[in-house]
Amino acid sequence: MTTSELATQPASVLTVAHGMQVLRAFRSDRAPLSNSELVRRTGLSKASVSRFTSTLLQLGYLRHVAGSRAFELAAGPLAVGHSFIASSELLQTANPFLQGLADRLGVSVALAVADGHDMLYIAYKAGSRVATLRLGVGSVLPMASTSIGRAYLWALPPARQKRVIADLRKSAGSQGAALERSIRDSFTELQTTGTCGVLGGFQRGAYGVALPVRIGREQVVMGLSCGKAEVQPDLAAERKRIAPVLKAAAPQLEALLADFDGQA
């Protein structure tokens, strides 16, 4: 849900949404966060963040780091995540397919959904020879600067796409215009070739080649990407190698998950 869409929601929905913003600010690296860092990551006011962390602390979703005023995730959200991984019909069906693709190409393969202005990995498999760029389920990458995020954006309905890009441009401040041009360049790649490639979108030396997929009965838009981190990657060569295989794999994955009736 975009910032503009959130503004139209009832107060009760906003309260839950803002509480989830605080929880989503904790990334897969498990680094503790202070209230001030949570303010920076969420865009909420200092008073709101303080109120939410106090409530989440009492509910068992956050805990204090020993000897510090910083917070880390407690067992509550972790239990939800582990239950999802263990019981997810999507993961049970998709994981063997994604692992085969990762091994065939010698890369990491990710399937991601939108999470605010980020992309959340809901499935992830690394090829047996991949020693770098080992992320995982729950990893969060920026939507605006990564191939998987731009592939997702490209597949959105025009009106929603316009709203999300406007939010991303605003969030980028003085770099907003340049960011939008780069996103549009990726859209041109997707339109003409079916995939887009980005180098260094979130980590130096890491590349991704991605396209959108529509999953399940609800045709949920997701991003599917292949990537790896190398010392001096040749993005053009890697894209030439990966793109044909990825484009053939996408409809196979969609067919495999055609009966999935969940949202993620």
Coordinates of N, CA, C and O in Angstrom, one line a residue, residues 5 14 17-18 58 67 89 92-93 98 119 122-123 145 153 173 175 180 189 198 211 215 253:
E5 N -2.2 5.9 -0.6 CA -3.3 5.0 -0.3 C -3.6 4.9 1.2 O -4.7 4.8 1.7
L14 N -4.9 2.4 9.9 CA -3.6 3.1 10.0 C -2.7 2.6 11.2 O -1.5 2.5 11.1
A17 N -1.3 -0.7 10.3 CA -0.3 -0.5 9.3 C 1.0 0.1 9.8 O 2.1 -0.3 9.4
H18 N 0.9 1.1 10.7 CA 2.1 1.7 11.2 C 2.8 0.8 12.2 O 4.1 0.8 12.2
Q58 N 5.5 -4.9 25.0 CA 4.6 -5.6 25.9 C 3.9 -6.8 25.3 O 3.6 -7.8 26.0
G67 N 21.8 -4.6 27.9 CA 22.7 -3.5 28.1 C 22.6 -2.3 27.1 O 23.5 -1.5 27.0
E89 N 2.1 -23.5 1.1 CA 1.8 -24.3 -0.1 C 2.7 -23.8 -1.2 O 3.3 -24.6 -2.0
Q92 N 6.4 -24.9 -0.7 CA 6.6 -26.4 -0.9 C 6.6 -26.7 -2.3 O 7.3 -27.6 -2.8
T93 N 5.8 -26.0 -3.1 CA 5.7 -26.3 -4.6 C 6.8 -25.6 -5.3 O 7.4 -26.2 -6.2
L98 N 12.8 -23.7 -8.0 CA 13.7 -22.6 -7.9 C 15.1 -23.2 -7.7 O 16.1 -22.6 -8.2
M119 N 11.2 -4.9 -1.6 CA 10.8 -6.2 -2.1 C 11.2 -7.2 -1.1 O 12.3 -7.2 -0.6
I122 N 10.1 -14.0 -0.6 CA 9.3 -15.1 0.1 C 9.8 -16.5 -0.3 O 9.3 -17.5 0.3
A123 N 10.6 -16.6 -1.3 CA 11.3 -17.8 -1.7 C 12.7 -17.5 -2.2 O 12.9 -16.5 -2.9
S145 N 15.8 0.4 -6.8 CA 17.1 0.3 -7.4 C 17.5 -1.1 -7.8 O 18.7 -1.3 -8.2
L153 N 7.5 -3.4 -10.5 CA 6.8 -2.1 -10.9 C 6.3 -2.1 -12.3 O 5.2 -1.6 -12.5
G173 N 14.3 12.3 -2.7 CA 14.7 13.7 -2.5 C 15.4 14.2 -3.8 O 14.8 14.1 -4.9
Q175 N 17.7 13.1 -5.5 CA 18.1 12.1 -6.5 C 16.8 11.5 -7.2 O 17.0 10.6 -8.0
E180 N 14.1 8.1 -11.2 CA 12.9 7.7 -12.1 C 13.4 7.5 -13.5 O 12.9 6.6 -14.2
E189 N 13.9 -1.8 -21.2 CA 14.5 -3.1 -21.3 C 13.5 -4.2 -21.2 O 13.5 -5.2 -22.0
V198 N 20.3 -5.1 -13.5 CA 20.8 -4.0 -12.7 C 22.1 -4.5 -12.0 O 22.1 -5.6 -11.4
L211 N 12.4 -10.5 -14.1 CA 11.1 -10.3 -14.8 C 10.0 -10.5 -13.9 O 10.1 -11.1 -12.8
I215 N 1.2 -14.9 -10.0 CA 1.1 -16.2 -9.3 C -0.3 -16.5 -8.8 O -0.9 -15.6 -8.2
L253 N 6.9 -21.7 -13.9 CA 6.6 -21.4 -12.5 C 5.2 -21.0 -12.3 O 4.5 -21.4 -11.4

